[in-house]
Short mmCIF file of C-alpha atoms in Angstrom, two decimals:
data_model
loop_
_atom_site.label_atom_id
_atom_site.label_comp_id
_atom_site.label_asym_id
_atom_site.label_seq_id
_atom_site.Cartn_x
_atom_site.Cartn_y
_atom_site.Cartn_z
CA MET R 1 0.08 -0.03 -0.14
CA GLY R 2 2.94 2.08 1.27
CA LEU R 3 4.84 1.45 -2.10
CA ALA R 4 1.91 2.26 -4.44
CA LEU R 5 1.82 5.83 -2.48
CA ILE R 6 5.17 6.83 -3.35
CA LEU R 7 4.75 5.47 -6.62
CA ALA R 8 1.98 7.45 -7.61
CA LEU R 9 3.73 10.36 -5.95
CA ILE R 10 7.21 9.92 -7.81
CA VAL R 11 5.13 9.10 -10.82
CA ALA R 12 2.58 11.41 -10.88
CA PRO R 13 4.52 14.68 -11.99
CA GLU R 14 5.38 13.18 -14.75
CA ASP R 15 4.82 15.38 -17.37
CA ALA R 16 3.47 18.47 -18.00
CA ASP R 17 3.03 19.12 -21.79
CA GLN R 18 0.11 21.71 -20.80
CA GLY R 19 2.15 24.11 -18.19
CA ILE R 20 2.76 22.44 -15.04
CA SER R 21 0.28 23.68 -13.34
CA GLN R 22 -1.36 20.80 -15.28
CA ARG R 23 -0.37 18.02 -12.67
CA ILE R 24 -2.02 19.79 -9.44
CA PHE R 25 -5.05 17.75 -11.86
CA TYR R 26 -3.38 15.27 -11.28
CA ILE R 27 -4.13 15.59 -6.84
CA HIS R 28 -7.36 17.64 -6.90
CA VAL R 29 -9.91 15.41 -9.40
CA PRO R 30 -8.91 11.65 -7.50
CA ILE R 31 -9.28 13.86 -3.98
CA ALA R 32 -12.44 15.11 -5.08
CA LEU R 33 -14.07 11.18 -6.76
CA THR R 34 -12.92 9.94 -4.00
CA ALA R 35 -15.03 12.33 -1.52
CA TYR R 36 -17.73 11.65 -3.74
CA PHE R 37 -16.76 8.18 -3.18
CA CYS R 38 -16.27 8.25 0.06
CA PHE R 39 -19.72 10.03 1.04
CA GLY R 40 -21.70 8.11 -1.39
CA LEU R 41 -20.43 4.85 1.46
CA GLY R 42 -21.32 6.73 4.23
CA ALA R 43 -24.94 6.72 2.69
CA TRP R 44 -24.99 3.89 1.64
CA LYS R 45 -24.04 2.10 4.49
CA ALA R 46 -26.81 4.87 6.57
CA LEU R 47 -29.02 2.99 4.12
CA LEU R 48 -28.16 0.19 5.76
CA LEU R 49 -28.70 1.36 8.98
CA LEU R 50 -32.04 2.24 8.26
CA TRP R 51 -33.34 -1.15 6.51
CA ARG R 52 -31.17 -3.77 8.51
CA GLY R 53 -31.10 -2.04 11.75
CA ASP R 54 -27.33 -3.19 12.03
CA GLU R 55 -25.59 -0.80 14.96
CA ARG R 56 -22.42 -0.98 13.21
CA ASN R 57 -23.55 0.93 10.53
CA ASP R 58 -23.81 3.86 12.55
CA LEU R 59 -20.19 3.72 13.49
CA GLU R 60 -18.93 3.06 9.93
CA SER R 61 -21.04 5.70 7.84
CA TYR R 62 -19.76 8.16 10.62
CA VAL R 63 -16.13 7.49 9.48
CA ALA R 64 -17.22 7.67 6.02
CA ILE R 65 -18.34 10.98 5.72
CA HIS R 66 -16.11 11.83 8.21
CA GLN R 67 -13.29 10.58 5.40
CA GLY R 68 -15.69 12.34 2.78
CA THR R 69 -14.80 16.13 4.67
CA ILE R 70 -11.44 15.62 4.97
CA PHE R 71 -11.46 15.14 1.44
CA GLY R 72 -13.77 17.71 0.77
CA ALA R 73 -11.79 19.86 2.41
CA LEU R 74 -8.69 18.86 1.05
CA THR R 75 -10.62 19.33 -2.75
CA LEU R 76 -11.90 22.73 -1.46
CA ILE R 77 -7.41 23.55 -0.84
CA THR R 78 -6.34 22.43 -4.03
CA GLY R 79 -9.21 23.64 -6.13
CA SER R 80 -8.26 27.10 -4.62
CA ILE R 81 -4.86 26.38 -5.87
CA TRP R 82 -5.26 25.43 -9.06
CA ALA R 83 -7.60 28.40 -9.27
CA ARG R 84 -4.84 30.77 -8.78
CA ALA R 85 -2.16 28.93 -10.37
CA SER R 86 -5.01 29.03 -13.71
CA TRP R 87 -6.94 31.29 -13.63
CA GLY R 88 -4.64 34.34 -11.14
CA VAL R 89 -8.10 34.52 -8.74
CA TRP R 90 -7.79 32.57 -5.06
CA TRP R 91 -11.34 31.43 -5.51
CA THR R 92 -13.91 31.23 -8.65
CA TRP R 93 -18.14 30.73 -8.15
CA SER R 94 -18.14 30.29 -11.97
CA SER R 95 -16.08 26.81 -11.02
CA ASN R 96 -18.91 24.96 -10.57
CA GLN R 97 -17.23 21.85 -8.39
CA LEU R 98 -15.16 23.84 -6.62
CA VAL R 99 -18.87 25.67 -5.52
CA LEU R 100 -20.57 22.04 -5.09
CA PHE R 101 -17.71 21.35 -2.52
CA LEU R 102 -18.05 25.04 -0.77
CA VAL R 103 -22.02 23.42 -0.43
CA LEU R 104 -21.46 20.06 0.78
CA PHE R 105 -18.43 20.77 3.16
CA LEU R 106 -20.99 22.76 4.84
CA PHE R 107 -23.51 20.52 4.53
CA TYR R 108 -21.41 18.04 6.03
CA CYS R 109 -19.82 20.11 9.04
CA ALA R 110 -23.86 20.55 10.10
CA TYR R 111 -23.72 16.61 9.77
CA PHE R 112 -20.61 16.98 12.39
CA MET R 113 -23.22 19.70 14.30
CA LEU R 114 -26.41 17.41 14.42
CA ARG R 115 -23.98 14.52 16.18
CA PHE R 116 -22.45 16.20 18.17
CA SER R 117 -25.94 17.66 20.09
CA LEU R 118 -28.32 14.76 20.26
CA GLU R 119 -27.83 12.13 22.85
CA GLU R 120 -25.94 9.38 21.96
CA GLY R 121 -28.01 5.90 20.99
CA ALA R 122 -30.15 4.88 18.63
CA ARG R 123 -32.39 7.72 17.73
CA ARG R 124 -29.20 9.22 16.56
CA ALA R 125 -27.71 6.72 14.37
CA ARG R 126 -30.79 6.88 12.87
CA SER R 127 -31.38 10.91 12.28
CA SER R 128 -27.51 10.99 10.80
CA ALA R 129 -28.13 8.42 8.96
CA VAL R 130 -31.34 9.98 7.25
CA TYR R 131 -28.84 13.58 6.99
CA ALA R 132 -26.45 11.23 5.68
CA LEU R 133 -29.33 9.94 2.42
CA PHE R 134 -30.07 14.09 1.88
CA GLY R 135 -26.73 14.46 1.55
CA VAL R 136 -26.55 11.84 -1.53
CA VAL R 137 -29.94 13.88 -3.28
CA LEU R 138 -28.38 17.00 -2.26
CA ILE R 139 -25.37 16.46 -4.75
CA PRO R 140 -26.64 15.97 -7.54
CA ILE R 141 -29.66 18.43 -7.19
CA SER R 142 -27.36 21.19 -6.42
CA PHE R 143 -24.88 20.04 -9.08
CA LEU R 144 -28.01 21.33 -11.54
CA ALA R 145 -29.12 24.08 -9.54
CA ILE R 146 -25.19 25.64 -9.35
CA ARG R 147 -25.68 24.68 -13.08
CA LEU R 148 -28.08 26.52 -13.83
CA ALA R 149 -26.94 29.81 -11.54
CA ASP R 150 -24.45 30.14 -13.62
CA ASP R 151 -26.32 31.54 -16.67
CA PHE R 152 -27.51 34.11 -14.40
CA ILE R 153 -25.04 34.71 -12.04
CA HIS R 154 -22.40 34.60 -14.83
CA PRO R 155 -24.24 35.64 -18.41
CA THR R 156 -20.27 34.61 -20.86
CA VAL R 157 -20.07 30.87 -20.29
CA PHE R 158 -16.95 30.06 -19.07
CA VAL R 159 -15.17 28.29 -21.59
CA ARG R 160 -12.27 25.66 -20.10
CA GLU R 161 -10.66 24.06 -22.54
CA GLY R 162 -11.15 20.08 -22.08
CA PRO R 163 -7.40 18.86 -21.93
CA GLN R 164 -7.24 16.33 -24.06
CA MET R 165 -5.32 13.67 -21.93
CA THR R 166 -2.72 11.35 -24.18
CA GLY R 167 -1.78 8.07 -23.00
CA THR R 168 0.66 8.52 -20.63
CA MET R 169 -1.41 11.47 -18.36
CA PHE R 170 -4.06 9.41 -18.74
CA ALA R 171 -2.13 6.40 -16.93
CA THR R 172 -0.90 8.68 -14.34
CA PHE R 173 -4.26 10.42 -12.91
CA CYS R 174 -5.74 6.33 -12.79
CA LEU R 175 -2.23 5.09 -11.19
CA SER R 176 -3.20 8.72 -8.65
CA TRP R 177 -6.47 7.98 -8.07
CA ALA R 178 -6.10 4.41 -7.09
CA ALA R 179 -3.47 5.69 -5.11
CA VAL R 180 -6.00 8.11 -2.76
CA THR R 181 -8.42 5.79 -3.16
CA LEU R 182 -6.04 3.62 -1.39
CA LEU R 183 -5.25 6.21 0.71
CA ALA R 184 -8.84 6.85 0.99
CA TYR R 185 -9.33 3.13 1.78
CA VAL R 186 -6.82 2.59 4.09
CA LEU R 187 -6.98 5.70 6.74
CA TYR R 188 -11.17 4.78 6.75
CA ARG R 189 -9.13 1.64 8.10
CA VAL R 190 -7.05 2.72 10.86
CA GLU R 191 -9.98 5.65 11.60
CA LEU R 192 -12.74 2.63 12.58
CA ALA R 193 -10.40 0.30 14.46
CA GLY R 194 -9.49 3.28 16.75
CA LYS R 195 -13.13 3.92 17.45
CA ARG R 196 -14.48 0.18 17.40
CA LEU R 197 -11.01 0.04 20.56
CA ASP R 198 -12.23 2.89 22.05
CA ALA R 199 -15.63 1.79 22.58
CA ASP R 200 -14.90 -1.89 22.97
CA LEU R 201 -12.28 -0.12 25.52
CA ARG R 202 -14.84 1.44 26.71
CA GLU R 203 -17.02 -1.16 27.10
CA LEU R 204 -14.05 -3.26 29.01
CA ARG R 205 -13.98 -0.62 31.66
CA GLU R 206 -17.51 -0.48 33.20
CA VAL R 207 -17.38 -4.20 33.50
CA LEU R 208 -14.33 -4.37 35.44
CA GLN R 209 -14.80 -1.04 37.76
CA MET J 1 -58.79 7.14 3.20
CA ILE J 2 -57.73 6.76 6.73
CA TYR J 3 -54.28 8.15 6.08
CA PHE J 4 -55.43 11.54 4.79
CA ALA J 5 -57.52 11.87 7.11
CA ASP J 6 -54.94 11.28 9.74
CA VAL J 7 -53.22 14.25 7.71
CA ALA J 8 -56.00 16.85 7.97
CA ALA J 9 -56.94 16.12 11.83
CA LEU J 10 -53.01 17.51 12.22
CA THR J 11 -53.43 20.17 9.92
CA ARG J 12 -56.75 21.34 11.36
CA LYS J 13 -55.04 20.62 15.55
CA ASP J 14 -51.59 22.77 14.71
CA LEU J 15 -53.08 25.66 12.97
CA ARG J 16 -56.18 25.32 16.11
CA VAL J 17 -52.49 25.52 18.27
CA GLU J 18 -52.24 28.51 16.02
CA LEU J 19 -55.25 30.41 16.05
CA ARG J 20 -55.74 30.41 20.10
CA ALA J 21 -52.12 30.72 20.99
CA ARG J 22 -51.07 32.95 18.01
CA ASP J 23 -47.54 32.63 18.67
CA THR J 24 -45.69 31.83 15.06
CA LEU J 25 -47.82 33.68 12.25
CA PRO J 26 -47.42 37.52 13.70
CA ALA J 27 -44.21 37.20 14.59
CA MET J 28 -43.22 35.33 10.58
CA LEU J 29 -45.82 38.62 9.17
CA LEU J 30 -43.68 41.61 11.29
CA PHE J 31 -40.25 39.59 10.46
CA VAL J 32 -40.79 39.38 6.91
CA LEU J 33 -41.87 43.50 6.87
CA SER J 34 -38.92 44.64 9.05
CA THR J 35 -36.28 42.83 6.90
CA LEU J 36 -37.80 44.17 3.81
CA VAL J 37 -37.82 47.49 5.29
CA VAL J 38 -34.08 46.69 6.49
CA PHE J 39 -33.35 46.13 2.98
CA HIS J 40 -34.54 49.32 0.75
CA PHE J 41 -31.30 50.78 3.43
CA ALA J 42 -28.79 47.91 3.11
CA LEU J 43 -29.25 48.27 -0.68
CA PRO J 44 -28.07 51.36 -2.35
CA GLU J 45 -29.78 53.61 -4.39
CA GLY J 46 -29.70 52.17 -8.19
CA THR J 47 -28.85 48.44 -7.85
CA GLY J 48 -31.65 47.93 -9.43
CA ASP J 49 -34.49 45.31 -9.14
CA ASP J 50 -32.26 41.92 -9.90
CA ALA J 51 -30.48 42.73 -6.13
CA ALA J 52 -34.03 43.04 -4.81
CA TYR J 53 -34.97 39.02 -6.82
CA GLY J 54 -32.26 38.31 -4.04
CA LEU J 55 -32.35 40.01 -1.14
CA LEU J 56 -36.32 38.94 -1.48
CA TRP J 57 -35.52 35.06 -1.28
CA VAL J 58 -32.97 35.79 2.24
CA ALA J 59 -36.29 36.88 3.20
CA ILE J 60 -38.73 34.06 2.20
CA VAL J 61 -35.51 31.81 3.76
CA PHE J 62 -35.29 33.20 6.83
CA THR J 63 -38.88 33.56 7.35
CA ALA J 64 -39.81 30.52 6.78
CA LEU J 65 -37.11 28.89 9.21
CA LEU J 66 -38.78 31.13 12.08
CA GLY J 67 -41.52 29.25 11.35
CA LEU J 68 -40.01 25.75 11.68
CA ALA J 69 -38.02 27.00 14.98
CA ARG J 70 -41.56 27.15 16.19
CA ALA J 71 -42.94 24.05 14.05
CA TRP J 72 -42.88 21.69 17.38
CA VAL J 73 -42.82 23.42 20.06
CA PRO J 74 -45.88 22.70 21.32
CA GLU J 75 -45.67 18.95 21.00
CA GLN J 76 -42.90 19.56 22.86
CA GLU J 77 -43.96 20.94 25.44
CA HIS J 78 -47.18 18.95 25.73
CA GLY J 79 -45.50 15.57 25.47
CA VAL J 80 -47.74 15.08 22.78
CA LEU J 81 -45.20 13.97 20.14
CA ASP J 82 -44.36 10.92 21.69
CA GLY J 83 -48.55 10.35 22.21
CA LEU J 84 -48.86 10.76 18.31
CA VAL J 85 -46.07 8.49 17.84
CA LEU J 86 -47.78 6.13 19.88
CA ALA J 87 -50.65 6.36 18.09
CA PRO J 88 -51.65 4.25 15.53
CA SER J 89 -51.54 5.85 12.41
CA ASP J 90 -48.60 5.64 9.78
CA ARG J 91 -45.77 8.07 11.63
CA SER J 92 -45.23 10.24 8.32
CA ALA J 93 -49.16 11.36 8.85
CA ILE J 94 -47.38 13.66 11.10
CA TRP J 95 -44.46 14.41 8.73
CA LEU J 96 -46.82 15.74 6.41
CA GLY J 97 -49.48 16.76 8.74
CA LYS J 98 -46.85 19.45 10.46
CA THR J 99 -45.48 19.86 6.74
CA LEU J 100 -49.14 21.28 5.57
CA ALA J 101 -49.19 23.36 8.07
CA THR J 102 -46.03 25.27 8.69
CA LEU J 103 -47.01 25.49 4.99
CA ALA J 104 -50.09 28.05 5.63
CA PHE J 105 -48.51 29.73 8.06
CA LEU J 106 -45.16 30.17 5.53
CA VAL J 107 -48.15 31.53 2.06
CA ALA J 108 -49.93 33.43 4.80
CA ALA J 109 -47.00 35.01 5.24
CA GLN J 110 -46.52 35.15 2.20
CA VAL J 111 -49.98 36.89 1.22
CA VAL J 112 -49.15 40.27 3.16
CA ALA J 113 -45.10 40.18 1.62
CA LEU J 114 -45.10 39.79 -1.59
CA PRO J 115 -47.56 43.01 -2.33
CA ALA J 116 -46.17 44.82 0.17
CA PHE J 117 -42.44 43.77 -2.05
CA VAL J 118 -44.30 44.21 -5.42
CA LEU J 119 -45.12 47.60 -3.11
CA PHE J 120 -41.70 48.36 -1.90
CA PHE J 121 -39.55 47.51 -4.65
CA ALA J 122 -40.70 45.38 -8.15
CA PRO J 123 -42.68 44.08 -10.03
CA LEU J 124 -43.66 40.17 -9.92
CA ASP J 125 -44.55 37.83 -12.48
CA ALA J 126 -46.45 34.56 -12.96
CA THR J 127 -44.02 32.52 -13.24
CA ALA J 128 -41.95 34.06 -10.14
CA LEU J 129 -45.05 33.62 -7.74
CA ALA J 130 -44.77 30.40 -9.04
CA GLY J 131 -41.07 29.95 -7.84
CA VAL J 132 -42.32 31.07 -4.40
CA LEU J 133 -45.06 28.36 -4.05
CA LEU J 134 -42.78 25.99 -5.59
CA ALA J 135 -40.42 26.51 -3.45
CA ASP J 136 -42.14 26.76 -0.34
CA ILE J 137 -43.16 23.36 -0.50
CA GLY J 138 -40.06 22.68 -0.49
CA ILE J 139 -38.89 23.70 2.34
CA CYS J 140 -42.02 23.16 4.20
CA ALA J 141 -40.94 19.50 3.14
CA VAL J 142 -37.37 19.84 4.10
CA GLY J 143 -37.84 22.14 7.23
CA SER J 144 -40.34 19.82 9.26
CA LEU J 145 -38.01 16.84 9.38
CA MET J 146 -34.91 18.72 10.17
CA ALA J 147 -36.76 20.75 12.83
CA ALA J 148 -38.36 17.34 14.56
CA MET J 149 -34.70 16.23 13.83
CA ALA J 150 -33.39 20.03 15.85
CA ALA J 151 -36.36 19.37 18.45
CA ALA J 152 -34.24 15.80 20.01
CA SER J 153 -31.00 17.69 20.12
CA ARG J 154 -29.44 20.07 22.77
CA SER J 155 -29.05 23.14 21.18
CA ARG J 156 -31.93 23.00 18.85
CA GLU J 157 -32.70 27.47 18.04
CA VAL J 158 -28.79 27.39 16.35
CA LEU J 159 -28.86 23.80 15.04
CA LEU J 160 -32.18 24.34 13.07
CA PRO J 161 -30.46 27.15 10.24
CA LEU J 162 -27.16 25.22 9.94
CA LEU J 163 -29.17 22.54 8.48
CA VAL J 164 -31.58 23.39 6.52
CA LEU J 165 -29.33 26.14 4.91
CA PRO J 166 -26.94 24.09 2.77
CA LEU J 167 -30.12 22.10 1.96
CA ALA J 168 -31.94 25.48 0.71
CA ILE J 169 -29.35 26.24 -1.72
CA PRO J 170 -30.76 25.01 -4.66
CA LEU J 171 -33.90 26.39 -3.66
CA ILE J 172 -32.76 29.39 -3.65
CA VAL J 173 -31.00 29.33 -7.21
CA GLY J 174 -34.75 27.91 -8.30
CA GLY J 175 -37.24 30.53 -6.66
CA VAL J 176 -34.17 33.46 -8.03
CA GLY J 177 -33.83 32.31 -11.17
CA ALA J 178 -37.83 31.60 -11.88
CA ALA J 179 -38.00 35.74 -10.41
CA ILE J 180 -35.44 37.49 -12.87
CA SER J 181 -34.53 34.75 -16.11
CA PRO J 182 -35.98 35.10 -19.18
CA GLU J 183 -36.23 31.05 -19.06
CA GLY J 184 -37.88 30.80 -16.13
CA GLY J 185 -38.93 27.28 -17.51
CA ARG J 186 -35.97 25.88 -15.82
CA TYR J 187 -35.82 27.09 -12.64
CA LEU J 188 -39.56 25.92 -12.20
CA LEU J 189 -38.46 21.88 -13.52
CA LEU J 190 -35.56 22.62 -10.89
CA LEU J 191 -37.58 23.87 -8.22
CA ALA J 192 -40.38 20.94 -8.95
CA LEU J 193 -37.37 18.25 -9.13
CA TYR J 194 -36.07 19.05 -6.04
CA ASP J 195 -39.49 19.07 -4.09
CA GLY J 196 -40.59 15.68 -5.48
CA ALA J 197 -36.82 14.15 -4.72
CA PHE J 198 -37.34 15.59 -0.72
CA ALA J 199 -40.01 15.43 -0.30
CA VAL J 200 -40.67 11.42 -1.15
CA LEU J 201 -37.53 11.51 1.21
CA SER J 202 -38.24 12.70 4.20
CA TRP J 203 -41.76 11.26 3.44
CA ALA J 204 -39.52 8.14 3.95
CA SER J 205 -37.65 8.66 6.06
CA PHE J 206 -39.35 10.98 9.30
CA GLU J 207 -40.56 7.51 11.27
CA TYR J 208 -36.27 7.01 11.64
CA VAL J 209 -36.49 9.72 13.16
CA VAL J 210 -39.55 10.39 16.03
CA THR J 211 -39.42 6.87 16.97
CA GLU J 212 -36.72 5.92 20.19
CA MET P 1 1.70 38.47 -3.25
CA SER P 2 2.73 36.87 -7.08
CA TRP P 3 3.60 33.27 -6.73
CA SER P 4 4.57 31.33 -10.42
CA GLN P 5 3.43 28.14 -10.96
CA ALA P 6 6.10 25.48 -9.80
CA GLU P 7 5.33 26.60 -6.37
CA LEU P 8 1.85 26.96 -6.87
CA VAL P 9 1.88 23.28 -7.66
CA ALA P 10 4.03 22.35 -4.79
CA ALA P 11 2.27 23.94 -2.40
CA ALA P 12 -1.63 21.69 -3.86
CA TYR P 13 0.81 18.84 -3.32
CA GLY P 14 2.24 20.34 0.11
CA VAL P 15 -1.39 20.84 1.21
CA VAL P 16 -2.21 17.15 1.46
CA PHE P 17 0.95 15.47 2.67
CA VAL P 18 0.80 17.81 5.54
CA PHE P 19 -3.82 17.30 6.05
CA VAL P 20 -2.33 13.90 5.71
CA LEU P 21 0.80 13.88 8.19
CA VAL P 22 -1.40 16.28 10.49
CA TYR P 23 -4.63 12.87 10.00
CA VAL P 24 -1.73 10.54 11.53
CA ALA P 25 -0.14 12.94 13.71
CA ILE P 26 -3.88 13.02 15.32
CA ILE P 27 -4.14 9.23 14.88
CA ALA P 28 -1.25 7.90 16.52
CA ALA P 29 -1.89 10.47 19.93
CA LYS P 30 -5.47 8.83 19.72
CA LEU P 31 -3.14 4.95 19.63
CA VAL P 32 -0.57 5.99 22.61
CA ARG P 33 -3.97 7.20 24.38
CA LEU P 34 -5.85 4.37 23.61
CA GLN P 35 -2.67 1.72 24.58
CA ARG P 36 -2.16 3.57 27.96
CA GLU P 37 -5.84 2.92 28.62
CA THR P 38 -5.67 -0.33 27.92
CA ALA P 39 -1.93 -1.26 30.29
CA GLU P 40 -4.29 0.83 33.09
CA LEU P 41 -7.46 -1.74 32.78
CA LEU P 42 -4.91 -4.64 32.37
CA GLU P 43 -3.63 -3.52 35.67
CA VAL P 44 -6.77 -3.58 37.43
CA ALA P 45 -8.16 -7.27 35.84
CA ARG P 46 -5.08 -8.29 37.49
CA GLY P 47 -4.96 -7.47 40.41
CA ARG P 48 -8.47 -8.66 40.55
CA GLU P 49 -7.33 -11.42 39.64
CA ALA P 50 -4.88 -11.75 42.14
CA VAL P 51 -8.22 -11.36 45.05
CA VAL P 52 -10.43 -13.55 43.16
CA ARG P 53 -7.18 -16.15 43.49
CA SER P 54 -6.72 -15.43 47.13
CA THR P 55 -10.14 -15.61 47.97
CA ALA P 56 -11.09 -18.63 45.33
CA ALA P 57 -8.06 -21.04 46.94
CA PRO P 58 -9.60 -21.82 50.42
CA VAL P 59 -13.34 -22.39 48.85
CA GLY P 60 -11.44 -24.68 46.34
CA GLU P 61 -9.83 -26.89 49.29
CA VAL P 62 -13.39 -26.85 50.97
CA SER P 63 -15.00 -28.95 47.72
CA GLU P 64 -11.67 -30.52 47.52
CA GLY P 65 -12.81 -31.91 51.08
CA VAL P 66 -16.48 -32.71 49.95
#
C-alpha cells in the first residue's frame, strides 16, 4: 500500500506538457472523486442501518463521512490553488465543482453539528443516517442548480479547454486515482478500528469497575 | 382514506393551536415586513431590481426558518409527540400534517409580504409566484423533518438553520432564477424536481427520526 | 504577492501531504491514549485476578474435601 502511494507521488508529476499547473490535476481530481465516493459510502451504510437496523453501520457511516469531509476540504484547498494557478484568483464562483464542494462542505459540517448535539443512542444513529441520505440526494440536485445558476450569475460562459489526455497522462491520472482511493481506504480502516477499539475499551472499563 | 383523514386532523390541530395561541404567524409577518424595510436601507440607490429579488429570497428563507423553529415547540412542551408516535396511525402522517400546517403559515405570511415587496421594490410575474410557491413546498417539506431532528438535540435553535441552509441552496437558485431569468420554466422544473425528490425522502425517513 | 506556477503545484501537493501528516499524528496520539488505557485496565484486571485467586483458594480446598 505504501509502495503504491510512493510510486504514485513520484510517477504522477512526470509529464507537464500543458504547463506545470496541469500537475495539480493529478491530485485535485482524484481527491474530489474520492470525496464523492466517501459520501456515497456513508450514505450506503446509512441506508443499511435504516434498512437492517445493524448498529455497526452507524460508526461506519460516520467514519466514511468524516473521511469525505476531510477529502472535501482538501478538494477545496487544492481547487483554490488550481484556480490561482490557471486563472490568477484564489476563488472563482464560475467553477461549478468548487462551488458544489463548498455547499457539500457546509452540509457535512452541519452533519457533525447534528451528531454532536444529539444524545448517543439509536435515535442519534438514525437521525444521522437520514441526514447522510439527504446528502447524496443533495449532490446531484445542487450540481444541477449550480449549473443553472451560472446562467444568471455569469452570463458569459466560462470556457475551459477540455484537456486532451495522452496515454501517459491518463495512466498517471488512473494511478494517482487508485493511490488516493487506497489512501482513503486505509485511513478509513484505521479510523474505524480506532473508534471500535475506543468503544470496546469503554465497555471493558465498565465491566471491570 | 384513513391516512388522509389523519393528516387532515393533524393539520387542523396545528392551525387551531395557532389560532388560539398566535405565537408563530404574527412573528413571521412582522419579521418579513421588518426585513423588507431593512433591505431598503441595505440596498444602495440604483442597484436595480435583480438585487431586490435576491434579497426577497433571503427574506423568504429566514421567515420560513423562523416558522420552522416554532414548528415542534407545542408538541415538545406538552409531550404530545410521544403520544402521536405511539398512536396507531402511520407516522409519516405526522410529518405531512406538520408540513401542511407550516406551509399554510408561510403562505399566509407571504400573502402580506409579496404585495408589500411589489409595493416597495419591484413587480413579480406569474413565473416568480410559481417559483415562490414551489420553493415554499420544498422548504416546508425538508424543514419540518429537520426541525423534528433539531428538536431532539441539545442546541435546537442554533442547529436548525445550519441543517436547513445548505439544503435550501438549490431552492434559492431556483427561486431567484424563476424571478429574473427570461427562461424561468427551467428553474421551475428544478424546483419541482427538488420538491419531488426531497418530499419522498422526508416522507419515507420521518419515522426513523421520531421513534425512540 | 505573486506565486510561480511551480510553487503553486508544490503548495497543492504540500497541503495534501500536511493534511495526511496531521491526520496520522492525530491517529498516533489516539493510539498512545488507547495503549495507556489498555495498560490501566490490564492493571485493574491483574489486581482483580490476584484478589480472586487469594479468596478462591480456600473455597477450592473445601470443595475438594467434600
